[in-house]
Tab-separated table of C-alpha atoms and ligand atoms in Angstrom:
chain	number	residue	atom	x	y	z
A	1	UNK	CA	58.646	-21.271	7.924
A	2	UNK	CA	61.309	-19.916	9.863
A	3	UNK	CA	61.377	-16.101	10.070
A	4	UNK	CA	63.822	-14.255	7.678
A	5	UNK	CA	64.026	-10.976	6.463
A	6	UNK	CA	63.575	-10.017	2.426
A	7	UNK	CA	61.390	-12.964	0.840
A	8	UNK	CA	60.927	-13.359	-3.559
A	9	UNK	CA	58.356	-15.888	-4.383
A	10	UNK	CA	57.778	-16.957	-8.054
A	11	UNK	CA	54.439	-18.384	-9.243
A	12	UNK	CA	53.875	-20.431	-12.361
A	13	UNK	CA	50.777	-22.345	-13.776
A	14	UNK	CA	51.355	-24.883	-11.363
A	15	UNK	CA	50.180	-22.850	-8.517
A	16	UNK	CA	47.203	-22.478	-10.589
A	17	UNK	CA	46.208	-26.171	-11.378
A	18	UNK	CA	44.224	-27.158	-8.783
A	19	UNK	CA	42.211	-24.237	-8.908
A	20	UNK	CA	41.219	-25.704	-12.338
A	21	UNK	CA	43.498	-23.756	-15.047
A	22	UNK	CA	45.307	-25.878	-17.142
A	23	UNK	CA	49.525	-25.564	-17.240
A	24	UNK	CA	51.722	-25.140	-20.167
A	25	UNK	CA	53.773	-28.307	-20.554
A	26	UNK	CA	51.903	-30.770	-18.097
A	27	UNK	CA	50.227	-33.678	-19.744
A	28	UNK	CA	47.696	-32.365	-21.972
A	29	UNK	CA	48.991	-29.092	-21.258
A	30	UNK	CA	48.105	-25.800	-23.551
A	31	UNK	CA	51.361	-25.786	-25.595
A	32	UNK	CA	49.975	-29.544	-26.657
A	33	UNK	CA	46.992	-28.036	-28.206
A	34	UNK	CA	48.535	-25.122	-29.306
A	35	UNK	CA	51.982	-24.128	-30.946
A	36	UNK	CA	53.396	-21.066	-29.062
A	37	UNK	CA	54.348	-20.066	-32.884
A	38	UNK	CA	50.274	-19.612	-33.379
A	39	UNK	CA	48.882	-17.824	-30.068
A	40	UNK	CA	51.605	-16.276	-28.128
A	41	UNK	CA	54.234	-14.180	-30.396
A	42	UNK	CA	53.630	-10.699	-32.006
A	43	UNK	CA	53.440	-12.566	-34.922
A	44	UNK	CA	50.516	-14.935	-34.315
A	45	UNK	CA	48.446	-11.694	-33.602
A	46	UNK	CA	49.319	-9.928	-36.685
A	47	UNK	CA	48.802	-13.269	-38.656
A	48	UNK	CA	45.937	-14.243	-36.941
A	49	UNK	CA	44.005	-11.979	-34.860
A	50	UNK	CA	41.704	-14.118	-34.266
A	51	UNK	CA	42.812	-17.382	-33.424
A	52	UNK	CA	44.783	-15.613	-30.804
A	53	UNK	CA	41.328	-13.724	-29.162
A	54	UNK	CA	39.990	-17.218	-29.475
A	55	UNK	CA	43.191	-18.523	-27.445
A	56	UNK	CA	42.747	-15.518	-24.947
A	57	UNK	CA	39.166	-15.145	-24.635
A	58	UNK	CA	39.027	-18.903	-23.594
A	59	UNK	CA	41.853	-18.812	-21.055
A	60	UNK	CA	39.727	-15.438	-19.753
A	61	UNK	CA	36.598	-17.042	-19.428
A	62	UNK	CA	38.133	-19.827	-17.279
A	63	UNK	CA	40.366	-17.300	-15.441
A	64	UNK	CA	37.022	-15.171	-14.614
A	65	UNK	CA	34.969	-18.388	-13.111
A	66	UNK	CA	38.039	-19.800	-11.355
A	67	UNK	CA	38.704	-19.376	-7.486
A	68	UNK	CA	42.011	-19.160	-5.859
A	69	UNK	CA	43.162	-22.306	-3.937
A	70	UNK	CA	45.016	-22.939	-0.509
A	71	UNK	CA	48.211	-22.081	-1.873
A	72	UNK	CA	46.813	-18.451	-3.747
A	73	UNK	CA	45.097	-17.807	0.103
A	74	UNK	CA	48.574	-18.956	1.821
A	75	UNK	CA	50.984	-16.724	-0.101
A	76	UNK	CA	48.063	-13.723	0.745
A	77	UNK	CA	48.277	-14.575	4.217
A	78	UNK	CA	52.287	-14.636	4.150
A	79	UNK	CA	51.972	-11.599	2.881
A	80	UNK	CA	49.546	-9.805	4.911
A	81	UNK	CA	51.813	-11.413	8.478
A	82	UNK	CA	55.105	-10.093	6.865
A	83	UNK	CA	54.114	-6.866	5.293
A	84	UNK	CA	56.636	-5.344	2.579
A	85	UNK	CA	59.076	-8.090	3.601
A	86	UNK	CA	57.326	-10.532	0.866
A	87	UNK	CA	57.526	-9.939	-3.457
A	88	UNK	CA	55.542	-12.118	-5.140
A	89	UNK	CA	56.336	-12.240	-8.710
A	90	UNK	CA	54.197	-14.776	-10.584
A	91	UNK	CA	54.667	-15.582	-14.814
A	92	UNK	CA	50.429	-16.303	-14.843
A	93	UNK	CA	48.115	-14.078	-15.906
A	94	UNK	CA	45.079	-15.539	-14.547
A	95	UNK	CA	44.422	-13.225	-11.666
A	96	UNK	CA	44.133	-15.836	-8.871
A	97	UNK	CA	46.626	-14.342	-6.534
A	98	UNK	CA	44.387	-10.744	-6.443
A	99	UNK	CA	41.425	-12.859	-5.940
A	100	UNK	CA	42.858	-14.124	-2.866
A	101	UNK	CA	44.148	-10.715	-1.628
A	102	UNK	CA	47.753	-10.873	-2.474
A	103	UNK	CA	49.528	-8.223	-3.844
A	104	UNK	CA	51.451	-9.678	-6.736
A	105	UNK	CA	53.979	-8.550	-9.802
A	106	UNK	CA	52.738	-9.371	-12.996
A	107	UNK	CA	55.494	-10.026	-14.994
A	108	UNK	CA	53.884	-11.252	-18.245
A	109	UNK	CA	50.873	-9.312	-17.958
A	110	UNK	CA	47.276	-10.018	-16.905
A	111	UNK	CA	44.043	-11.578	-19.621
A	112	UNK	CA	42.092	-8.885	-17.308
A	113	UNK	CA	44.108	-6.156	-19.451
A	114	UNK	CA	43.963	-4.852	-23.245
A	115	UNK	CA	47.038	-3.440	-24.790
A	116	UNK	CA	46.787	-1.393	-27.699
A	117	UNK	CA	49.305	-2.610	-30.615
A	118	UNK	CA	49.979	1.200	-31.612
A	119	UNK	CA	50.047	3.435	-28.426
A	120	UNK	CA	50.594	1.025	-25.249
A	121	UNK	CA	47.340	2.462	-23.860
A	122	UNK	CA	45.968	-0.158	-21.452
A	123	UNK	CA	42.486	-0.933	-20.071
A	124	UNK	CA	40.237	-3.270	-18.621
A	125	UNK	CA	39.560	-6.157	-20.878
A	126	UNK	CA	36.363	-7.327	-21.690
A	127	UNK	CA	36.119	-10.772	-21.124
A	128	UNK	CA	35.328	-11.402	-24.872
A	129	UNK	CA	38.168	-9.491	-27.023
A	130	UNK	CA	36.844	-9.106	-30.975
A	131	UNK	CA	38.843	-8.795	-33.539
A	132	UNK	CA	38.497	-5.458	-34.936
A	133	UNK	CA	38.190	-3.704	-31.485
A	134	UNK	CA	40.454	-0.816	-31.663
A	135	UNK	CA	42.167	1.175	-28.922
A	136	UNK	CA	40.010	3.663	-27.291
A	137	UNK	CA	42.423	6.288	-26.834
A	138	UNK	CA	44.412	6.781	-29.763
A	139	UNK	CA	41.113	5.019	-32.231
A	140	UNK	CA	44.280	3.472	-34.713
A	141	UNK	CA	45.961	0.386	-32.656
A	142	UNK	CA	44.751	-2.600	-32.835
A	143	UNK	CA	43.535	-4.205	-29.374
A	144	UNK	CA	45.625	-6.906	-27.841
A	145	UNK	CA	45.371	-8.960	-24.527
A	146	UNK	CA	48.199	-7.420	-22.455
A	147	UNK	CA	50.328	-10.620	-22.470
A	148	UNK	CA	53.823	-10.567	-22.366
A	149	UNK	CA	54.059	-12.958	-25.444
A	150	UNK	CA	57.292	-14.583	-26.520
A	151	UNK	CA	60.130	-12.128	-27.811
A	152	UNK	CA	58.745	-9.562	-25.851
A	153	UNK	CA	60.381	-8.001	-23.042
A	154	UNK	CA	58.558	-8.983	-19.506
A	155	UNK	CA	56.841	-6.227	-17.032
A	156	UNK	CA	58.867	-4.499	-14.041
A	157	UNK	CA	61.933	-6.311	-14.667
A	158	UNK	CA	63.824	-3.928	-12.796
A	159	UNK	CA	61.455	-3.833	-9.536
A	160	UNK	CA	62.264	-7.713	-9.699
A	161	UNK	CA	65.594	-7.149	-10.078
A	162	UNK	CA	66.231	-5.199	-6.840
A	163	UNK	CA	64.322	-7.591	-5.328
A	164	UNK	CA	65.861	-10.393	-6.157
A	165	UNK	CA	69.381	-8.694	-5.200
A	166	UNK	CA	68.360	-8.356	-1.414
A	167	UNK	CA	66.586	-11.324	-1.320
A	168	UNK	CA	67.809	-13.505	1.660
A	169	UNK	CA	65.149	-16.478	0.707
A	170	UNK	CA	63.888	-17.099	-3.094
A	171	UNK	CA	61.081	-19.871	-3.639
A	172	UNK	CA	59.568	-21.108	-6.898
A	173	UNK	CA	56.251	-22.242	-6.132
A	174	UNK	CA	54.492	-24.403	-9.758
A	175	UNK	CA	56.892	-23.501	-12.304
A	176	UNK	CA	58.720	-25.577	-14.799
A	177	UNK	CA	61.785	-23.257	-14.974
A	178	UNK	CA	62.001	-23.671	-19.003
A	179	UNK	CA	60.920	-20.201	-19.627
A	180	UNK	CA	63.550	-17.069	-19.350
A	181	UNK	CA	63.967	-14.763	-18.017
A	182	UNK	CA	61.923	-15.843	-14.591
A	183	UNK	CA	63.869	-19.276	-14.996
A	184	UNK	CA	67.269	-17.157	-13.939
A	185	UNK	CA	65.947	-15.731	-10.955
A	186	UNK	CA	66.954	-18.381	-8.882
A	187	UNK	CA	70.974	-17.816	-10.207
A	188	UNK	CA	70.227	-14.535	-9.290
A	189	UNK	CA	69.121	-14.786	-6.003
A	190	UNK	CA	71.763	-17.209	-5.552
A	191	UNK	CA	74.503	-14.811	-6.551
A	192	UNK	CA	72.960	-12.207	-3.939
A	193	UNK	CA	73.441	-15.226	-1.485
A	194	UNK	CA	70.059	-15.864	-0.957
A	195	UNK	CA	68.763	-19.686	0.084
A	196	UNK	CA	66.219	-21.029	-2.334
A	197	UNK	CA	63.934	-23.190	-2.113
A	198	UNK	CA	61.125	-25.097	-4.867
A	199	UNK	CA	57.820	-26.010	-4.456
A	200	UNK	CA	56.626	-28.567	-7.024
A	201	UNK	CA	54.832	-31.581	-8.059
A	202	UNK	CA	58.263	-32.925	-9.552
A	203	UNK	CA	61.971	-31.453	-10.557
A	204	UNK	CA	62.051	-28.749	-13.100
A	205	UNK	CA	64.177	-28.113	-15.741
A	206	UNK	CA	66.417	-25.706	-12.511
A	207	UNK	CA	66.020	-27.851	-9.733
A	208	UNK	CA	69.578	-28.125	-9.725
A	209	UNK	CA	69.979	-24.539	-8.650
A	210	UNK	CA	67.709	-24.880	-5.305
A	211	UNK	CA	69.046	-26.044	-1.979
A	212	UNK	CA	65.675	-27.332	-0.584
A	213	UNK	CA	62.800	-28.912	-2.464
A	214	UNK	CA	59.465	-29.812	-0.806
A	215	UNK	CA	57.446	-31.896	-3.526
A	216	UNK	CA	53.951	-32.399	-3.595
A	217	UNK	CA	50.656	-30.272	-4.793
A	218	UNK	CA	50.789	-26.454	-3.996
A	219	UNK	CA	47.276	-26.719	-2.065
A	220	UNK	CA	48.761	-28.547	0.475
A	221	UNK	CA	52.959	-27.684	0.505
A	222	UNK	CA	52.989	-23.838	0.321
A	223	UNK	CA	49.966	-23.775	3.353
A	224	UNK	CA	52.328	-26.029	5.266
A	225	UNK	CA	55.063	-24.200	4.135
A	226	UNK	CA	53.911	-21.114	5.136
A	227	UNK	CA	52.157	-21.887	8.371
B	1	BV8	C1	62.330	-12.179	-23.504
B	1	BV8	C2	52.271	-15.065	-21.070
B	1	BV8	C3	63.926	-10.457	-23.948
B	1	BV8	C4	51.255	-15.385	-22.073
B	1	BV8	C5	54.317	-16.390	-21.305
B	1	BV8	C6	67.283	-16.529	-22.205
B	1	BV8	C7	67.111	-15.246	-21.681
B	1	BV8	C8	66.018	-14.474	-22.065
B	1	BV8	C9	65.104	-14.970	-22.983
B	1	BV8	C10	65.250	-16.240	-23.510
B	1	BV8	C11	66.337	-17.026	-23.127
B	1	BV8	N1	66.246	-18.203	-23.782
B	1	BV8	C12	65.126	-18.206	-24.549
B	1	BV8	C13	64.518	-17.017	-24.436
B	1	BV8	C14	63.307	-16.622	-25.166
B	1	BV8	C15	62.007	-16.957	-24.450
B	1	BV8	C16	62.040	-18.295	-23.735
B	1	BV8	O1	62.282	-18.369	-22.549
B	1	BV8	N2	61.743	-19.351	-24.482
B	1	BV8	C17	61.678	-20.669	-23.874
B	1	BV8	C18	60.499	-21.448	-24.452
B	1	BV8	C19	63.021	-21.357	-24.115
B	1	BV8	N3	61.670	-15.928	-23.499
B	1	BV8	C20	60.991	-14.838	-23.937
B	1	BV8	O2	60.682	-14.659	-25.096
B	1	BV8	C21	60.639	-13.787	-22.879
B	1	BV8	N4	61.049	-12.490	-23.313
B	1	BV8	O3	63.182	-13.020	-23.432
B	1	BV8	O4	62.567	-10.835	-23.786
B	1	BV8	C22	64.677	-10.461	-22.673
B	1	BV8	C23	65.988	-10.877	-22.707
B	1	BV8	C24	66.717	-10.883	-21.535
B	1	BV8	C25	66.148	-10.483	-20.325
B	1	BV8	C26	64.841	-10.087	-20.304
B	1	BV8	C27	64.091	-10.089	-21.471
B	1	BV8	C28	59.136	-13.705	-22.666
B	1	BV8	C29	58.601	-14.994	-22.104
B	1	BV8	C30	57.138	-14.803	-21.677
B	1	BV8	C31	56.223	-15.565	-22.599
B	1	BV8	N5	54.843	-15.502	-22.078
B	1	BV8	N6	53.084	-16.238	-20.819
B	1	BV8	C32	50.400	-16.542	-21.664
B	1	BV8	O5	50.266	-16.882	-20.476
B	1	BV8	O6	49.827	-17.096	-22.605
B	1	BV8	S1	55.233	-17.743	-20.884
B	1	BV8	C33	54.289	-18.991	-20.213
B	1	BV8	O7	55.234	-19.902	-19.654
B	1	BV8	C34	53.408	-18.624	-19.068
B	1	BV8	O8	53.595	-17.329	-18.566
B	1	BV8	C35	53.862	-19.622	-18.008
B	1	BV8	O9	53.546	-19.234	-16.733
B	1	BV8	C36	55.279	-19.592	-18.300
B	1	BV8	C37	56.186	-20.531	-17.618
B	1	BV8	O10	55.580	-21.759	-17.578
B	1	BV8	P1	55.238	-22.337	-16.133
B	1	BV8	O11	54.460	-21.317	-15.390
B	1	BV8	O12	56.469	-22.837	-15.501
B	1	BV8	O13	54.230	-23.483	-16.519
B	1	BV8	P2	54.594	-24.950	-17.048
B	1	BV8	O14	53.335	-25.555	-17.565
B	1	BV8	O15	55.789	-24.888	-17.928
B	1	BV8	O16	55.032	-25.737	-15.723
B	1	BV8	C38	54.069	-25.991	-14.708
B	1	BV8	C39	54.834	-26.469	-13.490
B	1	BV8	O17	53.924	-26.638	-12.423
B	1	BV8	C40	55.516	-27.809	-13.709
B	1	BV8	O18	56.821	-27.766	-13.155
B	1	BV8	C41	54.643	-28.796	-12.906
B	1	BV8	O19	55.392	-29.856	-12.355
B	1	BV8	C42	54.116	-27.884	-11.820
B	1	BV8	N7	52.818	-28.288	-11.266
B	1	BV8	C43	51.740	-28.761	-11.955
B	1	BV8	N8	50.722	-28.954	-11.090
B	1	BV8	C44	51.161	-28.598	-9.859
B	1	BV8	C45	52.500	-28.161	-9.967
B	1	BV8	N9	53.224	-27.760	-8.913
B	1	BV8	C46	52.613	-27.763	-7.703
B	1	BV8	N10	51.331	-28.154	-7.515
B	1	BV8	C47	50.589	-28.577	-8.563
B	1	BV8	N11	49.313	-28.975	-8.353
């Protein structure tokens, strides 16, 4: 990669896959086992507490045993080469970019955090959530994972913002580009007259917006990408 100044990177599940965790809308993917309706609004959880643990605590488990691949350990040594030049933003909440020593925006939350319902106090999750648990702070909220579910507003949106408006390179590493906000960033960047470029197994639903596109799996594009 040629050297440039201010770099965004967005992650999606596909950055994830071959590290074992399964995407949304790939074949067999979780929104075909599950309806977004029932596990990932505000009102699955108050509807159904516990088919939405059972959603979370399974997607935690897997998150906890699984290691970061070539591409996580890439994007960490970008990062670590070109220090404060490089904002990763990634939409997963599987911790696989930390593993791998990256410092990374989460901007729909992490299944390593608990939300309370009532007071937004936050705290390490256990990896099994109950239903029941309440928040240890306030002893009234109900305890959530700290998701950012659909129809609610995503994490550090502002941080991501300002980065995206002095961006002079955006890339989309594993994302489908169907789900908004993140989906825009690439307008966004565009409109700060940034390049862009996307790193996927096949078009998205944006692949319009990006001038470059290297296709193929994330282990092996974003280490030759980056190195
Ligand atoms: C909000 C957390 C108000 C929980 C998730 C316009 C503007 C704003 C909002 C909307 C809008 N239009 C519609 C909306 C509403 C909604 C939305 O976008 N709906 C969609 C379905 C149309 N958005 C919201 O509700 C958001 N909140 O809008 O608040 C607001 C308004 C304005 C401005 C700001 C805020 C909240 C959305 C967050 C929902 N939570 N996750 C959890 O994880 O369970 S979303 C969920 O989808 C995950 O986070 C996931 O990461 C994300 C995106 O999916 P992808 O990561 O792209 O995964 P996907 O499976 O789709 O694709 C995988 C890709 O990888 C594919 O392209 C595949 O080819 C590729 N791939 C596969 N294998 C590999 C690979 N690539 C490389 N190598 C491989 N090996």
């Amino acid at each position: 990669m040629r050297r440039t100044d201010n770099i965004v990177i967005l992650t999606g599940a596909g950055i994830s896959a071959e590290s074992g965790l399964g995407t949304f809308r790939d074949e067999g993917g979780l929104w075909a086992q599950h309806r977004i309706e029932d596990v990932a609004t505000p009102e699955a959880f108050a509807r159904d507490p516990a088919l939405v643990h059972r959603f979370y605590n399974a997607r935690r488990e897997q998150a906890h045993a699984a290691a970061p691949n070539a591409a996580h350990e890439a994007l960490a040594r970008l990062q670590a080469a070109w220090r404060g030049l490089i904002t990763l933003v990634t939409q997963n909440v599987d911790g696989l970019h930390e593993k791998a020593g990256a410092s990374v925006i989460h901007m729909h939350g992490e299944l390593s955090r608990a939300l309370c319902a009532a007071c937004d106090h936050r705290w390490d999750a256990p990896l099994v959530m109950e239903t029941g648990e309440v928040c240890p702070a306030c002893g009234i909220g109900a305890a959530r994972p700290d998701v950012v579910w659909f129809g609610e507003f995503p994490y550090h949106m502002e941080r991501i913002a300002d980065a995206l408006q002095s961006c002079d390179l955006f890339a989309a590493i594993g994302t489908s580009g169907q789900v908004y906000p993140a989906a825009g960033f690439v307008e966004e960047a565009r409109m700060a007259g940034a390049a862009t470029i996307e790193l996927n197994l096949r078009d998205s639903d944006t692949s319009f917006a990006f001038d470059e596109h290297i296709i193929g799996p994330a282990s092996k594009t974003v280490p030759a990408w980056v190195d």
